[in-house]
Short mmCIF file of C-alpha atoms and ligand atoms in Angstrom, two decimals:
data_model
loop_
_atom_site.label_atom_id
_atom_site.label_comp_id
_atom_site.label_asym_id
_atom_site.label_seq_id
_atom_site.Cartn_x
_atom_site.Cartn_y
_atom_site.Cartn_z
CA MET A 143 46.82 -0.50 101.29
CA LYS A 144 49.46 1.37 99.27
CA GLU A 145 53.01 0.96 100.67
CA LEU A 146 54.44 4.23 101.96
CA GLN A 147 57.60 5.48 100.29
CA THR A 148 60.39 4.75 102.77
CA PHE A 149 63.73 6.56 103.18
CA ASP A 150 66.70 5.74 105.38
CA VAL A 151 66.77 9.31 106.70
CA LEU A 152 64.31 12.18 106.52
CA VAL A 153 65.84 15.54 107.39
CA VAL A 154 63.37 18.28 108.30
CA GLY A 155 64.48 21.85 107.53
CA ALA A 156 66.92 23.15 104.91
CA GLY A 157 68.92 25.55 107.10
CA PRO A 158 72.63 24.99 107.82
CA GLY A 159 71.95 22.06 110.19
CA GLY A 160 69.63 20.26 107.77
CA ALA A 161 71.75 20.85 104.67
CA THR A 162 74.85 19.51 106.40
CA ALA A 163 73.12 16.49 107.91
CA ALA A 164 71.46 15.62 104.57
CA LYS A 165 74.70 15.98 102.62
CA ARG A 166 76.63 13.88 105.08
CA CYS A 167 74.01 11.08 105.15
CA ALA A 168 73.75 11.06 101.33
CA ASP A 169 77.55 11.09 100.95
CA ARG A 170 77.70 7.97 103.09
CA GLY A 171 75.18 6.11 100.95
CA LEU A 172 71.95 6.55 102.93
CA GLN A 173 68.75 7.25 101.00
CA THR A 174 68.05 10.74 102.25
CA VAL A 175 65.17 13.16 101.75
CA LEU A 176 65.42 16.82 102.81
CA VAL A 177 62.02 18.42 103.43
CA GLU A 178 61.68 22.22 103.67
CA LYS A 179 58.39 24.02 104.29
CA LYS A 180 59.32 27.12 102.27
CA LYS A 181 60.06 27.34 98.57
CA LEU A 182 63.83 27.68 98.13
CA PRO A 183 65.80 29.85 98.11
CA ARG A 184 64.14 31.18 101.28
CA ASP A 185 65.30 33.99 103.52
CA LYS A 186 65.69 33.73 107.29
CA VAL A 187 65.80 36.50 109.88
CA CYS A 188 69.52 36.36 110.62
CA SER A 189 72.50 38.67 110.16
CA GLY A 190 74.16 36.07 107.95
CA MET A 191 77.64 36.31 109.47
CA VAL A 192 79.72 33.16 109.28
CA MET A 193 81.15 33.90 112.68
CA GLY A 194 82.86 31.40 114.90
CA LYS A 195 85.67 28.93 114.57
CA TRP A 196 83.38 26.03 113.72
CA ALA A 197 81.40 27.67 111.00
CA LEU A 198 83.73 28.56 108.15
CA GLU A 199 85.89 25.46 108.64
CA ILE A 200 82.86 23.17 108.32
CA ILE A 201 81.36 25.00 105.34
CA GLU A 202 84.64 24.87 103.42
CA LYS A 203 85.28 21.22 104.30
CA GLU A 204 81.76 19.99 103.51
CA PHE A 205 80.66 22.31 100.68
CA GLY A 206 83.84 23.99 99.39
CA LYS A 207 84.83 27.65 99.36
CA ILE A 208 81.85 30.00 99.63
CA PRO A 209 81.39 31.52 96.12
CA ARG A 210 81.58 35.33 95.86
CA SER A 211 77.98 35.37 94.54
CA VAL A 212 76.78 33.94 97.87
CA LEU A 213 78.33 36.82 99.82
CA THR A 214 76.81 40.28 100.03
CA ASP A 215 78.29 43.78 99.74
CA PRO A 216 80.50 44.02 101.74
CA PRO A 217 81.46 40.35 101.35
CA LEU A 218 83.79 40.38 104.34
CA LEU A 219 83.28 42.35 107.53
CA ALA A 220 86.40 43.72 109.21
CA GLY A 221 84.90 43.09 112.64
CA HIS A 222 82.50 44.14 115.39
CA ARG A 223 82.10 47.58 116.98
CA PHE A 224 80.54 47.95 120.45
CA TYR A 225 78.78 51.12 121.60
CA VAL A 226 78.09 51.42 125.35
CA GLY A 227 76.98 54.97 126.14
CA PRO A 228 79.87 57.18 124.94
CA GLU A 229 82.35 54.27 124.92
CA ILE A 230 83.29 52.52 121.67
CA GLU A 231 85.39 49.34 121.41
CA ASP A 232 86.46 47.49 118.26
CA LEU A 233 86.98 43.79 117.81
CA GLU A 234 88.75 43.08 114.54
CA TRP A 235 87.55 39.78 113.21
CA PRO A 236 87.26 39.12 109.44
CA THR A 237 83.79 37.66 108.92
CA PRO A 238 82.16 36.39 105.70
CA PHE A 239 78.83 38.19 105.32
CA SER A 240 75.74 36.90 103.46
CA TRP A 241 71.99 36.96 103.02
CA ARG A 242 70.91 33.66 104.49
CA LYS A 243 68.80 32.76 101.47
CA ASP A 244 71.98 32.62 99.36
CA LEU A 245 74.20 30.93 101.93
CA ASP A 246 71.65 28.25 102.79
CA PHE A 247 70.74 27.59 99.16
CA PHE A 248 74.43 27.11 98.33
CA MET A 249 74.62 24.40 101.02
CA VAL A 250 71.31 22.77 100.01
CA GLN A 251 72.57 22.50 96.44
CA GLY A 252 75.63 20.71 97.84
CA ALA A 253 73.36 18.21 99.61
CA VAL A 254 71.37 17.63 96.41
CA LYS A 255 74.58 17.10 94.41
CA SER A 256 75.51 14.41 96.94
CA GLY A 257 72.23 12.61 96.24
CA ALA A 258 69.77 13.92 98.83
CA VAL A 259 66.24 14.26 97.45
CA LEU A 260 64.92 17.79 98.06
CA GLN A 261 61.22 18.45 98.66
CA ASP A 262 60.67 22.17 99.21
CA GLY A 263 57.34 23.92 99.74
CA VAL A 264 56.41 20.91 101.89
CA ARG A 265 55.64 21.25 105.61
CA VAL A 266 56.07 18.45 108.11
CA ALA A 267 52.89 18.57 110.20
CA ARG A 268 53.44 15.61 112.52
CA MET A 269 55.50 12.54 113.19
CA ASP A 270 54.51 9.22 114.78
CA ALA A 271 56.40 6.07 115.68
CA ASP A 272 55.70 3.26 113.21
CA ASP A 273 57.17 -0.13 114.11
CA GLY A 274 60.83 0.92 114.29
CA PHE A 275 60.29 3.62 111.65
CA CYS A 276 58.92 7.17 111.78
CA ARG A 277 55.73 8.02 109.91
CA ILE A 278 55.72 11.62 108.78
CA GLU A 279 52.70 13.63 107.66
CA LEU A 280 53.51 16.22 104.99
CA HIS A 281 51.33 19.12 103.85
CA LYS A 282 51.83 20.50 100.36
CA GLU A 283 49.53 23.02 98.71
CA GLY A 284 46.43 21.74 100.50
CA THR A 285 47.26 18.04 100.02
CA ILE A 286 48.39 15.61 102.71
CA GLN A 287 51.01 12.93 102.03
CA HIS A 288 52.88 10.45 104.21
CA LEU A 289 56.42 9.11 104.16
CA ARG A 290 58.29 6.63 106.31
CA ALA A 291 61.88 6.90 107.42
CA ARG A 292 64.17 4.81 109.57
CA PHE A 293 65.62 8.01 111.10
CA VAL A 294 64.41 11.59 111.35
CA ILE A 295 66.84 14.47 111.85
CA GLY A 296 64.88 17.47 113.12
CA ALA A 297 66.75 20.53 111.81
CA ASP A 298 63.58 22.60 111.75
CA GLY A 299 64.73 25.58 113.77
CA ALA A 300 63.67 27.27 116.99
CA SER A 301 59.95 26.42 116.76
CA SER A 302 60.69 22.79 115.78
CA VAL A 303 57.63 20.63 115.21
CA ILE A 304 59.84 17.55 115.54
CA ARG A 305 60.93 18.67 119.03
CA ARG A 306 57.26 19.16 119.94
CA CYS A 307 56.35 15.66 118.70
CA LEU A 308 59.29 14.10 120.53
CA PHE A 309 58.99 16.03 123.80
CA PRO A 310 55.37 17.24 124.05
CA ASP A 311 55.79 18.13 127.75
CA LEU A 312 58.91 20.25 127.34
CA LYS A 313 58.16 23.85 128.25
CA VAL A 314 60.18 26.14 125.98
CA ARG A 315 60.79 29.85 126.57
CA PHE A 316 61.23 31.95 123.44
CA SER A 317 62.58 35.37 122.62
CA GLY A 318 61.34 37.18 119.51
CA PRO A 319 63.94 39.24 117.63
CA ILE A 320 62.76 41.73 115.03
CA ARG A 321 64.54 42.84 111.84
CA GLU A 322 63.85 46.16 110.13
CA CYS A 323 65.26 46.85 106.69
CA TYR A 324 65.73 50.49 105.57
CA GLN A 325 66.72 51.88 102.18
CA GLY A 326 70.04 53.76 102.10
CA GLN A 327 72.93 53.81 104.50
CA LEU A 328 74.01 55.38 107.77
CA ASP A 329 77.18 57.31 108.40
CA LEU A 330 78.80 54.23 109.96
CA PRO A 331 81.58 52.07 108.47
CA ARG A 332 79.85 49.51 106.22
CA ASP A 333 82.44 46.85 106.92
CA PHE A 334 81.77 46.74 110.67
CA PHE A 335 78.89 45.09 112.50
CA HIS A 336 77.62 47.67 115.00
CA TRP A 337 76.31 46.49 118.40
CA PHE A 338 74.51 49.09 120.55
CA PHE A 339 73.93 48.76 124.33
CA PRO A 340 72.05 51.99 125.03
CA LYS A 341 71.05 51.09 128.60
CA LYS A 342 74.72 50.38 129.46
CA LEU A 343 73.72 46.77 130.19
CA PRO A 344 74.51 43.59 128.22
CA ARG A 345 70.79 43.43 127.34
CA PRO A 346 68.64 44.75 125.78
CA ARG A 347 70.76 45.49 122.74
CA PHE A 348 70.29 46.11 119.04
CA ASN A 349 72.60 45.98 116.04
CA VAL A 350 73.03 47.81 112.75
CA ASN A 351 74.59 46.39 109.60
CA HIS A 352 74.75 47.30 105.92
CA LYS A 353 74.02 44.96 103.00
CA GLY A 354 74.05 46.28 99.44
CA ASP A 355 71.85 49.39 99.25
CA VAL A 356 70.02 48.80 102.53
CA PHE A 357 70.79 48.90 106.24
CA LEU A 358 69.26 46.67 108.86
CA ILE A 359 68.37 47.24 112.49
CA GLU A 360 67.95 43.95 114.37
CA GLY A 361 67.50 42.68 117.89
CA SER A 362 65.25 41.29 120.57
CA GLY A 363 64.92 44.67 122.26
CA LEU A 364 63.65 46.71 119.32
CA LYS A 365 60.23 47.44 120.79
CA GLU A 366 61.47 48.54 124.22
CA LEU A 367 64.42 50.47 122.74
CA ARG A 368 62.51 52.50 120.16
CA GLN A 369 63.45 55.87 121.67
CA GLU A 370 67.08 54.83 122.36
CA ILE A 371 67.45 53.60 118.76
CA GLY A 372 66.47 57.06 117.52
CA GLU A 373 68.83 58.79 119.97
CA SER A 374 71.76 56.42 119.32
CA LEU A 375 71.51 56.50 115.54
CA SER A 376 70.51 60.14 114.85
CA PRO A 377 74.18 61.28 115.02
CA TYR A 378 74.84 58.82 112.18
CA GLY A 379 72.09 60.19 109.93
CA PHE A 380 69.14 58.02 110.98
CA ASP A 381 65.73 59.69 110.77
CA PRO A 382 63.64 58.17 113.61
CA SER A 383 60.44 58.99 111.70
CA SER A 384 61.53 56.96 108.64
CA LYS A 385 59.69 53.73 107.91
CA PRO A 386 61.40 50.41 107.12
CA ILE A 387 60.85 49.00 103.62
CA ARG A 388 60.50 45.58 105.22
CA LYS A 389 59.99 44.32 108.74
CA ASP A 390 59.95 40.71 109.95
CA GLY A 391 60.81 38.62 112.95
CA CYS A 392 61.50 35.12 114.21
CA THR A 393 61.93 33.17 117.44
CA ILE A 394 64.88 31.93 119.46
CA ALA A 395 64.30 28.92 121.73
CA LEU A 396 65.94 29.50 125.10
CA LEU A 397 66.96 25.98 126.08
CA HIS A 398 70.44 26.38 127.59
CA ASP A 399 69.32 25.72 131.18
CA ASP A 400 67.38 22.59 130.14
CA LEU A 401 70.32 21.29 128.09
CA LEU A 402 72.87 21.92 130.83
CA SER A 403 70.72 20.42 133.60
CA GLY A 404 70.02 17.33 131.46
CA ALA A 405 66.25 18.00 131.60
CA PHE A 406 66.34 18.08 127.79
CA ASN A 407 68.47 15.72 125.70
CA PRO A 408 68.00 16.46 121.99
CA ALA A 409 67.56 12.88 120.73
CA ASN A 410 65.42 9.85 121.43
CA GLY A 411 65.64 6.54 119.55
CA ASN A 412 65.52 7.20 115.85
CA VAL A 413 64.87 10.96 116.11
CA LEU A 414 67.74 13.43 116.53
CA LEU A 415 67.51 17.23 116.81
CA THR A 416 70.17 19.66 115.58
CA GLY A 417 70.95 23.38 115.65
CA ASP A 418 68.23 25.73 116.91
CA ALA A 419 65.76 22.83 117.22
CA ALA A 420 68.17 21.36 119.80
CA GLY A 421 68.67 24.75 121.52
CA LEU A 422 72.35 24.87 120.53
CA ILE A 423 72.51 28.56 119.56
CA LEU A 424 75.46 30.07 121.47
CA PRO A 425 74.99 32.44 124.42
CA ILE A 426 76.26 36.07 124.22
CA THR A 427 76.39 36.57 120.42
CA PHE A 428 73.45 34.27 119.67
CA GLU A 429 75.31 32.97 116.66
CA GLY A 430 73.98 29.58 115.66
CA ILE A 431 75.13 28.79 112.13
CA GLY A 432 78.31 27.12 113.42
CA SER A 433 76.60 25.00 116.07
CA ALA A 434 73.87 24.01 113.57
CA LEU A 435 76.53 22.86 111.08
CA LYS A 436 78.48 21.02 113.76
CA SER A 437 75.47 19.26 115.25
CA GLY A 438 74.27 18.38 111.72
CA ILE A 439 77.53 16.53 111.19
CA LEU A 440 77.39 14.80 114.58
CA ALA A 441 73.78 13.70 114.04
CA ALA A 442 74.55 12.33 110.57
CA ASP A 443 77.61 10.48 111.87
CA ALA A 444 75.59 8.93 114.69
CA VAL A 445 72.94 7.73 112.20
CA VAL A 446 75.52 6.39 109.74
CA GLY A 447 77.57 4.73 112.49
CA HIS A 448 74.64 3.05 114.28
CA PHE A 449 72.04 2.63 111.56
CA ASP A 450 70.92 -0.75 112.89
CA ASP A 451 70.57 0.39 116.49
CA PRO A 452 68.60 3.65 116.91
CA ASP A 453 68.98 3.75 120.70
CA VAL A 454 72.76 3.60 120.37
CA ALA A 455 72.62 6.23 117.60
CA ALA A 456 70.71 8.59 119.93
CA SER A 457 72.96 8.02 122.93
CA SER A 458 76.15 8.34 120.87
CA TYR A 459 74.82 11.61 119.40
CA ILE A 460 74.05 12.97 122.89
CA GLU A 461 77.53 11.90 124.03
CA SER A 462 79.15 13.61 121.03
CA LEU A 463 77.37 16.89 121.89
CA LYS A 464 79.03 17.07 125.33
CA PRO A 465 82.00 19.24 124.26
CA MET A 466 79.54 21.70 122.66
CA LEU A 467 77.50 21.77 125.87
CA LYS A 468 80.68 22.51 127.85
CA THR A 469 81.29 25.44 125.53
CA ILE A 470 77.73 26.67 126.09
CA GLU A 471 78.18 26.29 129.85
CA LYS A 472 81.38 28.35 129.79
CA LEU A 473 79.74 31.09 127.70
CA CYS A 474 76.68 31.17 129.99
CA LYS A 475 79.08 31.95 132.88
CA THR A 476 80.73 34.73 130.90
CA GLN A 477 77.26 36.07 130.10
CA GLU A 478 76.44 36.23 133.84
CA GLU A 479 79.77 37.96 134.57
CA LEU A 480 78.87 40.70 132.08
CA LYS A 481 75.95 41.70 134.31
CA THR A 482 78.36 42.23 137.23
CA THR A 483 80.80 44.18 135.06
CA ALA A 484 77.95 46.48 133.96
CA ARG A 485 77.87 47.86 137.53
CA LEU A 486 81.43 49.19 137.06
CA GLY A 487 80.31 51.55 134.27
CA ALA A 488 80.25 51.95 130.49
CA GLY A 489 84.02 51.72 129.91
CA PRO A 490 84.59 48.41 131.71
CA LEU A 491 81.40 46.97 130.14
CA ALA A 492 82.45 47.94 126.60
CA LYS A 493 85.80 46.20 127.14
CA ALA A 494 84.20 43.15 128.76
CA LEU A 495 81.67 42.84 125.89
CA CYS A 496 84.48 42.98 123.37
CA ASP A 497 86.33 40.21 125.27
CA ALA A 498 83.17 38.11 125.64
CA TYR A 499 82.36 38.32 121.91
CA ARG A 500 85.97 37.40 121.12
CA GLU A 501 85.57 34.39 123.41
CA THR A 502 82.53 33.12 121.47
CA LEU A 503 84.48 33.49 118.22
CA THR A 504 87.64 31.75 119.37
CA ILE A 505 86.38 29.20 121.89
CA GLN A 506 87.33 25.64 121.15
CA GLU A 507 84.94 22.85 121.95
CA GLY A 508 85.17 21.57 125.48
C1 FAD B 761 68.30 38.40 114.37
C2 FAD B 761 69.20 37.19 114.32
C3 FAD B 761 70.49 37.32 113.83
C4 FAD B 761 71.32 36.20 113.76
N1 FAD B 761 72.57 36.36 113.24
C5 FAD B 761 73.41 35.31 113.18
C6 FAD B 761 74.69 35.43 112.56
O1 FAD B 761 75.03 36.49 112.01
N2 FAD B 761 75.51 34.36 112.56
C7 FAD B 761 75.15 33.17 113.15
O2 FAD B 761 75.96 32.24 113.18
N3 FAD B 761 73.91 33.02 113.68
C8 FAD B 761 73.04 34.04 113.70
N4 FAD B 761 71.78 33.87 114.20
C9 FAD B 761 71.34 32.52 114.60
C10 FAD B 761 71.05 31.66 113.38
O3 FAD B 761 70.14 32.34 112.53
C11 FAD B 761 70.46 30.29 113.76
O4 FAD B 761 71.12 29.81 114.90
C12 FAD B 761 70.61 29.28 112.63
O5 FAD B 761 69.84 29.67 111.52
C13 FAD B 761 70.18 27.87 113.07
O6 FAD B 761 70.23 27.01 111.96
P1 FAD B 761 69.29 25.72 111.89
O7 FAD B 761 69.73 24.96 110.68
O8 FAD B 761 69.26 25.04 113.19
O9 FAD B 761 67.81 26.28 111.69
P2 FAD B 761 67.20 27.32 110.66
O10 FAD B 761 68.25 28.06 109.95
O11 FAD B 761 66.16 28.09 111.41
O12 FAD B 761 66.49 26.40 109.59
C14 FAD B 761 65.31 25.68 109.91
C15 FAD B 761 64.58 25.38 108.62
O13 FAD B 761 63.50 24.49 108.91
C16 FAD B 761 62.36 24.88 108.15
N5 FAD B 761 61.18 24.36 108.84
C17 FAD B 761 60.69 24.77 110.04
N6 FAD B 761 59.59 24.04 110.36
C18 FAD B 761 59.41 23.15 109.34
C19 FAD B 761 58.43 22.14 109.09
N7 FAD B 761 57.45 21.90 109.96
N8 FAD B 761 58.53 21.40 107.95
C20 FAD B 761 59.54 21.64 107.08
N9 FAD B 761 60.49 22.60 107.25
C21 FAD B 761 60.42 23.34 108.38
C22 FAD B 761 62.45 26.41 108.16
O14 FAD B 761 61.68 26.98 107.11
C23 FAD B 761 63.95 26.62 107.99
O15 FAD B 761 64.32 26.69 106.64
C24 FAD B 761 70.89 34.95 114.24
C25 FAD B 761 69.59 34.81 114.73
C26 FAD B 761 68.76 35.91 114.77
C27 FAD B 761 67.37 35.73 115.28
#
């Protein structure tokens, strides 16, 4: 029988978590393959803000300064604006702003320059244990191929197939945000990210942002807020009868409770999960680029540091995630407190939201 091609590490998914993990493994001399189901550059339903403390620091350290061509127009947001009923609060926070297809491709190119082999347009369909290795089934344009790897890093996002193979009994709840893209612009400052809370509650919410010659309306509550979106945005020139030029959506895996209770630990033996696959998206803002980058680094370091002992690699990775889990725990509490503050009225809620978003942006690990 033909020998299967064998890598030290197979990274599934070329988002921020996968690009960082692949680069780091390749930089440290491991034979690394990065497998992405879509043809690159690929877009992702995401606002593309490099938001929190972790994110920009890691990108610049691992990949260098983000080139101007990777950023959109405007390239840098001045901050966030919160609308709760008639109340408006501003949080000034300079934020690099991108289309994800450009940001992620910039990072993938960095991984390739470091020696990672990229296979895009290739979907991982399943993974089995294979005598201390992982055997991975790949689907490409109607053909099926197999590869072996000593380690697999599952950076394959919220609907992770690697998570499903590793923890088939884990019950995952999902939310399903929608993104609508409209031609033109609204009479709102382009360099602010606009968060609307029309029910005067922390959720449901929607946001509006401008990129180039389009504006986007995004959020998990788009369906239930259709009327409120029209009412909230009409004063800014939005025509509720207008049709988006593009509409898409994605999923968010809601795994915070499972992570914090220990019911779900995102690694087992020679398989480690990062970013959204591991449920590490942050509460409140639901920013996840930073935690994907950070967990990509931690997973790669665990693999590099314990290459000969997968069980130790997995447990050291889980241990290294603890400060991030503490951060998530703290933000979950703040998220609960927002519900109580909402009872005090629109003014106090607008202020509390502004403070809570600032907390996600400034919080240190642990
Ligand atoms: C509406 C919205 C707005 C957001 N805005 C922001 C924001 O402004 N800033 C921020 O920090 N976060 C934001 N987030 C969160 C952020 O998008 C994610 O947390 C982040 O993309 C997670 O990165 P990741 O590397 O874990 O996974 P992803 O970026 O999802 O990458 C996973 C990759 O794996 C690939 N893949 C999946 N399955 C397979 C398979 N079987 N085989 C091969 N490849 C596969 C996918 O195609 C994808 O390229 C937003 C999320 C949403 C929904």
